[in-house]
Short mmCIF file of C-alpha atoms in Angstrom, two decimals:
data_model
loop_
_atom_site.label_atom_id
_atom_site.label_comp_id
_atom_site.label_asym_id
_atom_site.label_seq_id
_atom_site.Cartn_x
_atom_site.Cartn_y
_atom_site.Cartn_z
CA MET A 27 -228.84 65.19 -4.47
CA ARG A 28 -227.94 68.85 -4.98
CA PRO A 29 -228.51 71.60 -2.40
CA ILE A 30 -231.16 74.10 -3.35
CA LEU A 31 -230.37 77.79 -2.93
CA ALA A 32 -233.57 79.59 -2.21
CA HIS A 33 -232.89 82.62 -4.43
CA PHE A 34 -236.55 83.37 -4.54
CA PHE A 35 -236.34 84.21 -0.85
CA LEU A 36 -233.72 86.83 -1.61
CA THR A 37 -236.12 88.48 -4.00
CA PHE A 38 -238.85 88.22 -1.36
CA PHE A 39 -236.68 89.91 1.24
CA VAL A 40 -235.63 92.67 -1.11
CA LEU A 41 -239.28 93.47 -1.66
CA LEU A 42 -239.89 93.16 2.06
CA VAL A 43 -237.13 95.60 2.83
CA VAL A 44 -238.45 98.04 0.26
CA GLY A 45 -241.88 97.76 1.84
CA LEU A 46 -240.42 98.45 5.25
CA SER A 47 -238.53 101.49 4.12
CA GLN A 48 -241.55 103.62 4.85
CA SER A 49 -242.27 102.09 8.29
CA PHE A 50 -240.64 102.03 11.65
CA GLY A 51 -238.11 99.29 12.24
CA GLN A 52 -239.94 96.05 12.98
CA VAL A 53 -239.28 92.39 13.62
CA TYR A 54 -240.37 89.95 10.93
CA PHE A 55 -240.49 86.14 11.13
CA LEU A 56 -239.45 83.81 8.32
CA ARG A 57 -240.99 80.37 8.83
CA ASP A 58 -240.86 77.61 6.19
CA THR A 59 -240.09 73.93 5.62
CA PHE A 60 -237.23 72.46 3.61
CA CYS A 61 -235.66 69.11 2.90
CA SER A 62 -232.47 68.17 4.69
CA ASN A 63 -230.43 68.52 1.53
CA GLN A 64 -231.59 72.10 0.88
CA ILE A 65 -230.12 75.41 2.07
CA LEU A 66 -231.39 78.98 2.33
CA ILE A 67 -229.28 82.15 2.25
CA VAL A 68 -230.69 85.12 4.15
CA ASN A 69 -228.73 88.32 4.38
CA SER A 70 -225.66 86.44 3.09
CA HIS A 71 -225.98 83.88 5.89
CA LEU A 72 -226.51 80.17 5.10
CA TYR A 73 -229.32 78.29 6.77
CA SER A 74 -229.48 74.48 6.58
CA ILE A 75 -230.41 71.42 8.63
CA ASP A 76 -227.35 72.18 10.78
CA ASN A 77 -228.33 75.85 11.15
CA PRO A 78 -232.11 76.06 10.94
CA SER A 79 -232.72 79.34 12.83
CA GLY A 80 -231.19 82.71 13.47
CA THR A 81 -231.68 86.49 13.58
CA GLU A 82 -230.79 88.73 10.69
CA ILE A 83 -230.51 92.55 11.07
CA LEU A 84 -230.78 94.78 8.07
CA PRO A 85 -229.32 98.07 9.31
CA GLY A 86 -231.31 101.11 8.25
CA ALA A 87 -233.44 99.04 5.97
CA ALA A 88 -236.59 100.76 7.09
CA SER A 89 -237.67 103.92 5.30
CA ASN A 90 -237.37 105.81 8.51
CA GLY A 91 -233.81 104.71 8.83
CA ALA A 92 -234.48 102.16 11.53
CA ASP A 93 -233.10 98.62 11.38
CA SER A 94 -235.21 95.73 10.19
CA VAL A 95 -234.98 92.45 12.08
CA ILE A 96 -235.74 89.05 10.49
CA GLU A 97 -236.22 86.05 12.76
CA VAL A 98 -235.49 82.90 10.73
CA ARG A 99 -237.29 79.78 11.94
CA LEU A 100 -236.90 76.90 9.45
CA VAL A 101 -237.91 73.24 9.68
CA PHE A 102 -235.95 70.60 7.72
CA PHE A 103 -237.46 67.24 6.82
CA GLN A 104 -235.39 64.12 6.39
CA PRO A 105 -235.69 62.26 3.08
CA SER A 106 -237.57 58.96 3.05
CA VAL A 107 -235.04 56.12 3.34
CA LEU A 108 -236.07 52.59 2.42
CA LEU A 109 -233.81 49.57 2.92
CA LEU A 110 -234.52 46.98 0.27
CA GLU A 111 -233.21 43.58 1.34
CA GLN A 112 -234.16 40.66 -0.84
CA THR A 113 -232.83 37.39 -2.20
CA LEU A 114 -232.31 36.96 -5.92
CA CYS A 115 -232.40 33.39 -7.14
CA GLY A 116 -230.33 32.17 -10.03
CA ASP A 117 -230.71 34.42 -13.07
CA ASP A 118 -233.44 36.62 -11.55
CA THR A 119 -233.30 40.39 -12.17
CA LEU A 120 -234.83 43.05 -9.91
CA TRP A 121 -235.49 46.49 -11.38
CA VAL A 122 -235.22 49.44 -8.98
CA ASN A 123 -235.74 52.97 -10.34
CA ASN A 124 -235.11 51.59 -13.85
CA VAL A 125 -231.79 50.09 -12.76
CA PRO A 126 -231.36 46.30 -13.11
CA TYR A 127 -229.97 44.45 -10.09
CA HIS A 128 -228.81 40.86 -10.50
CA ALA A 129 -226.38 38.30 -9.11
CA GLY A 130 -223.41 40.36 -10.35
CA PHE A 131 -224.79 43.68 -9.07
CA THR A 132 -226.46 43.39 -5.68
CA ILE A 133 -225.69 46.62 -3.74
CA GLY A 134 -226.58 50.18 -4.66
CA GLN A 135 -228.57 53.31 -3.81
CA GLU A 136 -231.37 54.81 -5.82
CA VAL A 137 -232.76 58.35 -5.37
CA ILE A 138 -236.26 59.24 -6.45
CA GLU A 139 -236.45 63.03 -6.44
CA ALA A 140 -239.42 64.42 -4.49
CA GLY A 141 -240.68 60.90 -4.13
CA ALA A 142 -241.43 61.10 -0.40
CA ALA A 143 -244.80 62.10 1.00
CA ASN A 144 -243.26 65.29 2.46
CA GLY A 145 -241.97 66.33 -0.94
CA CYS A 146 -238.38 65.39 -0.21
CA ASP A 147 -236.35 62.79 -2.05
CA SER A 148 -237.00 59.11 -1.51
CA ILE A 149 -233.82 57.08 -1.06
CA ILE A 150 -233.78 53.33 -1.66
CA GLN A 151 -230.76 51.49 -0.30
CA VAL A 152 -230.52 48.21 -2.18
CA GLN A 153 -228.85 45.29 -0.42
CA LEU A 154 -229.57 42.03 -2.23
CA THR A 155 -228.39 38.50 -1.57
CA ALA A 156 -227.58 36.34 -4.58
CA GLY A 157 -229.00 32.89 -3.99
CA ILE A 158 -228.00 29.94 -6.13
CA ALA A 159 -230.93 27.88 -7.34
CA PRO A 160 -229.71 24.33 -6.66
CA LYS A 161 -229.89 21.94 -9.57
CA VAL A 162 -230.18 18.26 -8.79
CA GLU A 163 -229.62 15.56 -11.38
CA ILE A 164 -231.19 12.14 -11.15
CA LEU A 165 -229.17 9.88 -13.42
CA ASP A 166 -230.15 6.27 -13.08
CA THR A 167 -230.75 3.07 -14.98
CA LEU A 168 -234.16 1.46 -14.65
CA CYS A 169 -235.03 -2.11 -15.31
CA PRO A 170 -237.78 -2.81 -17.85
CA GLY A 171 -241.16 -2.08 -16.29
CA GLU A 172 -239.76 0.03 -13.46
CA TYR A 173 -240.57 3.71 -12.86
CA ILE A 174 -239.88 6.52 -10.42
CA LEU A 175 -242.06 9.42 -9.27
CA VAL A 176 -240.53 12.90 -9.07
CA ASN A 177 -242.73 15.78 -7.94
CA GLY A 178 -245.77 13.68 -8.85
CA THR A 179 -244.52 13.00 -12.39
CA ARG A 180 -243.96 9.42 -13.49
CA TYR A 181 -240.69 8.71 -15.28
CA ASP A 182 -240.30 5.39 -17.09
CA GLN A 183 -239.25 3.96 -20.44
CA ASP A 184 -241.95 6.05 -22.17
CA ASN A 185 -240.94 9.25 -20.32
CA PRO A 186 -237.26 8.92 -19.38
CA SER A 187 -236.22 12.58 -18.97
CA GLY A 188 -237.48 16.00 -17.93
CA PHE A 189 -237.22 18.88 -15.45
CA GLU A 190 -239.10 19.34 -12.19
CA ILE A 191 -239.29 22.62 -10.22
CA PHE A 192 -239.86 22.70 -6.46
CA PRO A 193 -240.84 26.33 -5.69
CA GLY A 194 -239.14 28.06 -2.75
CA VAL A 195 -237.82 24.96 -1.02
CA THR A 196 -234.24 26.14 -0.39
CA ALA A 197 -233.09 27.87 2.79
CA LEU A 198 -233.04 31.19 0.90
CA GLY A 199 -236.46 30.59 -0.59
CA CYS A 200 -235.22 29.82 -4.08
CA ASP A 201 -236.65 27.17 -6.35
CA SER A 202 -234.96 23.81 -6.61
CA VAL A 203 -234.63 22.40 -10.12
CA VAL A 204 -234.39 18.64 -10.60
CA HIS A 205 -233.18 17.25 -13.91
CA VAL A 206 -234.25 13.66 -14.51
CA ASP A 207 -232.36 11.64 -17.11
CA LEU A 208 -232.98 7.92 -17.00
CA SER A 209 -231.59 5.03 -18.98
CA ILE A 210 -233.65 1.90 -19.49
CA SER A 211 -231.84 -1.41 -19.46
CA ASN A 212 -232.09 -3.17 -22.83
CA HIS A 213 -230.78 -6.50 -21.60
CA THR A 214 -232.67 -9.58 -22.71
CA LEU A 215 -232.85 -13.22 -21.71
CA ASP A 216 -234.42 -15.91 -23.90
CA LEU A 217 -234.66 -19.65 -23.31
CA GLY A 218 -236.35 -20.28 -26.63
CA GLU A 219 -239.74 -21.70 -27.52
CA ASP A 220 -241.46 -24.33 -25.38
CA LEU A 221 -240.77 -27.89 -26.53
CA THR A 222 -242.72 -31.13 -26.88
CA ILE A 223 -240.53 -34.21 -27.00
CA GLU A 224 -240.81 -37.94 -26.66
CA SER A 225 -239.68 -39.50 -23.43
CA GLY A 226 -235.95 -39.90 -23.29
CA ASP A 227 -235.22 -37.40 -26.01
CA THR A 228 -232.34 -35.08 -25.34
CA VAL A 229 -232.89 -31.35 -25.12
CA CYS A 230 -230.04 -28.87 -25.39
CA ILE A 231 -230.63 -25.74 -23.33
CA ALA A 232 -228.72 -22.65 -24.41
CA PRO A 233 -229.99 -19.35 -22.95
CA GLU A 234 -229.50 -16.33 -25.18
CA LEU A 235 -228.30 -13.28 -23.24
CA ASN A 236 -227.01 -9.99 -24.60
CA PHE A 237 -225.16 -9.17 -21.38
CA GLU A 238 -222.76 -10.72 -18.90
CA PRO A 239 -224.88 -11.82 -15.92
CA ILE A 240 -223.75 -11.37 -12.34
CA THR A 241 -225.70 -14.40 -11.18
CA LEU A 242 -227.78 -17.18 -12.72
CA ALA A 243 -230.38 -19.21 -10.87
CA TRP A 244 -232.58 -22.07 -12.12
CA SER A 245 -235.87 -23.00 -10.52
CA SER A 246 -235.20 -26.60 -11.52
CA PRO A 247 -231.52 -27.22 -10.91
CA LEU A 248 -229.29 -27.84 -13.89
CA PRO A 249 -225.67 -28.96 -13.72
CA CYS A 250 -224.52 -25.64 -15.19
CA LEU A 251 -224.72 -22.20 -13.60
CA GLN A 252 -222.07 -20.37 -15.59
CA PRO A 253 -222.71 -18.71 -18.97
CA ASP A 254 -219.65 -20.30 -20.54
CA CYS A 255 -220.81 -23.90 -19.95
CA PHE A 256 -223.88 -23.74 -22.18
CA PRO A 257 -225.44 -25.48 -23.97
CA VAL A 258 -226.48 -28.11 -21.46
CA CYS A 259 -227.84 -31.24 -23.15
CA GLN A 260 -229.73 -33.92 -21.23
CA PRO A 261 -232.65 -36.32 -21.73
CA PHE A 262 -236.04 -35.74 -20.16
CA ASN A 263 -238.59 -38.40 -19.29
CA SER A 264 -241.26 -36.24 -17.67
CA ASN A 265 -242.70 -32.79 -18.04
CA ILE A 266 -240.57 -30.01 -16.62
CA ASN A 267 -240.78 -26.25 -16.37
CA LEU A 268 -237.41 -24.56 -16.31
CA GLU A 269 -237.14 -20.98 -15.09
CA LEU A 270 -233.91 -19.05 -15.37
CA THR A 271 -233.32 -15.82 -13.47
CA ALA A 272 -230.34 -13.64 -14.34
CA ILE A 273 -229.18 -10.45 -12.61
CA ASP A 274 -227.19 -7.89 -14.58
CA SER A 275 -224.65 -5.31 -13.42
CA SER A 276 -227.41 -2.73 -12.80
CA GLY A 277 -229.25 -5.08 -10.47
CA CYS A 278 -232.00 -5.75 -12.98
CA GLU A 279 -233.59 -9.17 -12.71
CA LEU A 280 -234.56 -10.92 -15.93
CA THR A 281 -236.55 -14.15 -16.00
CA ASP A 282 -237.64 -16.53 -18.74
CA ASN A 283 -239.36 -19.92 -18.73
CA LEU A 284 -238.99 -23.01 -20.85
CA THR A 285 -241.63 -25.74 -20.63
CA VAL A 286 -240.66 -29.19 -21.87
CA THR A 287 -243.67 -31.45 -22.41
CA VAL A 288 -242.81 -35.13 -22.58
CA VAL A 289 -245.08 -37.54 -24.44
CA LYS A 290 -244.65 -41.29 -24.37
CA ALA A 291 -245.23 -42.13 -28.01
CA SER A 292 -244.54 -45.65 -29.13
CA PRO A 293 -240.80 -45.84 -28.53
CA ILE A 294 -240.15 -49.35 -29.92
CA TYR A 295 -239.58 -50.65 -33.39
CA ALA A 296 -240.15 -54.29 -34.36
CA PRO A 297 -240.11 -55.85 -37.83
CA THR A 298 -243.43 -57.04 -39.25
CA VAL A 299 -241.74 -59.82 -41.23
CA PHE A 300 -238.51 -61.71 -40.70
CA SER A 301 -236.80 -64.78 -42.15
CA PRO A 302 -234.20 -66.91 -40.38
CA GLN A 303 -232.56 -67.38 -43.79
CA ALA A 304 -231.91 -63.64 -44.21
CA GLY A 305 -228.51 -62.11 -43.62
CA TYR A 306 -227.44 -60.85 -40.19
CA PRO A 307 -229.01 -59.03 -38.37
CA ASN A 308 -232.22 -59.46 -40.33
CA ASN A 309 -232.26 -63.18 -39.44
CA ARG A 310 -233.18 -62.24 -35.88
CA PHE A 311 -236.43 -60.87 -34.50
CA PHE A 312 -235.40 -58.20 -31.97
CA ILE A 313 -236.82 -54.92 -30.71
CA SER A 314 -235.23 -51.53 -31.16
CA ALA A 315 -236.12 -48.65 -28.84
CA LYS A 316 -235.65 -44.91 -28.51
CA GLY A 317 -233.55 -43.35 -25.82
CA GLY A 318 -236.36 -43.32 -23.29
CA ILE A 319 -236.27 -47.12 -22.98
CA THR A 320 -233.32 -48.47 -21.02
CA ALA A 321 -234.19 -52.22 -21.14
CA PHE A 322 -236.91 -54.80 -21.59
CA LYS A 323 -237.65 -56.59 -18.35
CA THR A 324 -239.26 -59.44 -20.32
CA PHE A 325 -239.48 -60.25 -24.02
CA GLN A 326 -241.87 -63.03 -25.09
CA ILE A 327 -243.09 -64.51 -28.40
CA ALA A 328 -246.06 -66.89 -28.83
CA ASN A 329 -247.64 -68.65 -31.78
CA ARG A 330 -251.25 -68.19 -32.79
CA TRP A 331 -252.34 -70.93 -30.37
CA GLY A 332 -250.78 -69.10 -27.45
CA GLU A 333 -247.83 -71.40 -27.06
CA LEU A 334 -244.75 -69.59 -25.81
CA VAL A 335 -241.97 -70.09 -28.37
CA PHE A 336 -239.40 -67.60 -27.04
CA GLN A 337 -238.68 -65.79 -23.76
CA GLN A 338 -235.84 -63.53 -22.65
CA VAL A 339 -235.36 -61.29 -19.57
CA ASN A 340 -233.40 -58.09 -19.06
CA VAL A 341 -232.99 -57.54 -22.75
CA ILE A 342 -230.96 -54.59 -23.96
CA PRO A 343 -232.70 -52.78 -26.86
CA ASP A 344 -231.21 -52.91 -30.34
CA ASN A 345 -229.27 -56.12 -29.69
CA PRO A 346 -229.91 -58.74 -32.43
CA ASP A 347 -228.02 -61.41 -30.51
CA LEU A 348 -230.69 -61.29 -27.78
CA GLY A 349 -233.53 -61.71 -30.29
CA TRP A 350 -235.33 -64.82 -31.57
CA ASP A 351 -233.62 -66.83 -34.31
CA GLY A 352 -236.83 -68.69 -35.30
CA ILE A 353 -235.89 -71.93 -33.52
CA TRP A 354 -238.57 -73.60 -31.38
CA ARG A 355 -238.06 -76.87 -29.60
CA GLY A 356 -234.78 -77.42 -31.35
CA LYS A 357 -235.97 -76.94 -34.89
CA GLN A 358 -237.18 -74.25 -37.22
CA ALA A 359 -240.59 -72.93 -36.18
CA PRO A 360 -243.30 -73.20 -38.83
CA PRO A 361 -244.05 -70.09 -40.88
CA GLY A 362 -247.01 -68.04 -39.77
CA VAL A 363 -248.14 -65.13 -37.66
CA TYR A 364 -246.61 -64.74 -34.21
CA ILE A 365 -247.37 -62.38 -31.33
CA PHE A 366 -244.81 -60.65 -29.08
CA TRP A 367 -244.91 -58.87 -25.72
CA ALA A 368 -242.22 -56.68 -24.23
CA GLU A 369 -242.26 -55.00 -20.79
CA ALA A 370 -240.19 -51.89 -21.35
CA ILE A 371 -238.42 -50.02 -18.56
CA TRP A 372 -238.42 -46.26 -19.06
CA SER A 373 -235.45 -44.17 -17.99
CA ASP A 374 -237.56 -42.69 -15.19
CA GLY A 375 -238.01 -46.20 -13.73
CA THR A 376 -241.59 -46.74 -14.85
CA SER A 377 -242.56 -49.71 -17.01
CA GLU A 378 -244.92 -50.20 -19.90
CA VAL A 379 -245.97 -53.30 -21.87
CA PHE A 380 -245.87 -53.17 -25.66
CA SER A 381 -247.20 -55.87 -27.98
CA GLY A 382 -247.54 -56.59 -31.66
CA SER A 383 -247.45 -59.26 -34.33
CA PHE A 384 -245.14 -60.27 -37.12
CA THR A 385 -244.93 -62.92 -39.85
CA LEU A 386 -242.28 -65.59 -39.84
CA LEU A 387 -241.32 -66.64 -43.37
#
């Protein structure tokens, strides 16, 4: 701000003195208002906010030779001073009097000439605080099907990343920015398709995993709980539902099921024709069985009149030496149709009777 020299007052007083030259010496009063940064020179004397009043004598200035007296009574107004204190967040910019203030330029003073209501300058003292808008990152791995809610927005495998703004939540009133960046676990576990087997058949179980599990747990216990011991092969005699749960390094739990349906189809095989004169083992009538049959509790053969011609107990399947050689009552039995019965013992301990007929040649 520059001081203002009121030269126009000098001109005014020259005219005043000329006007007084024809009058007796008199006292005149000079009253006016100025701003605190202005000055006024009267009769070579400086008047300012520090010297607002005084008496000036103009010797012989009147036309009659008398002195003229000027009483100076000035009033000085202070400029309007405004303290601007505010917080700038992040990359915000505040314009004051066409000057940009930002995080790298926070303190200054702006003068708006004649901007005050009293006509004086308006001074704005700028004192800003640079606030840092906190940025929070949510980096996480979700399991398939999981989701999180951030600021009311759902983030999942279909929407794994984005930005959320929480207005004015910091201590300085700045916004908080949250960056969400999620990874979705792509680990898989597969026990294969469900199976239908005959009783006693062996099933090999080999889970397919594309990761190294932390733990494995079966709903129906198996003798193997470590990934490196698969496949596990064992026979099944009844229906079973196997459920395997694996936990990966991210804590994700993966589960798969394998249902094994066991059917008891005819598990025995017996010849329909046999001849004692055939070569071994075809010269014996014996019963073969699948793995589900462990033994025959009884094995009987009768002729068409119901006479029992052969009987054996605790017969091991597939053993020709425990079969019938065609001898009845010490001699060769007559050719014809014969009937057999066999009480089979399943591997689960249950029993079942099978029967059929064959022709003896």
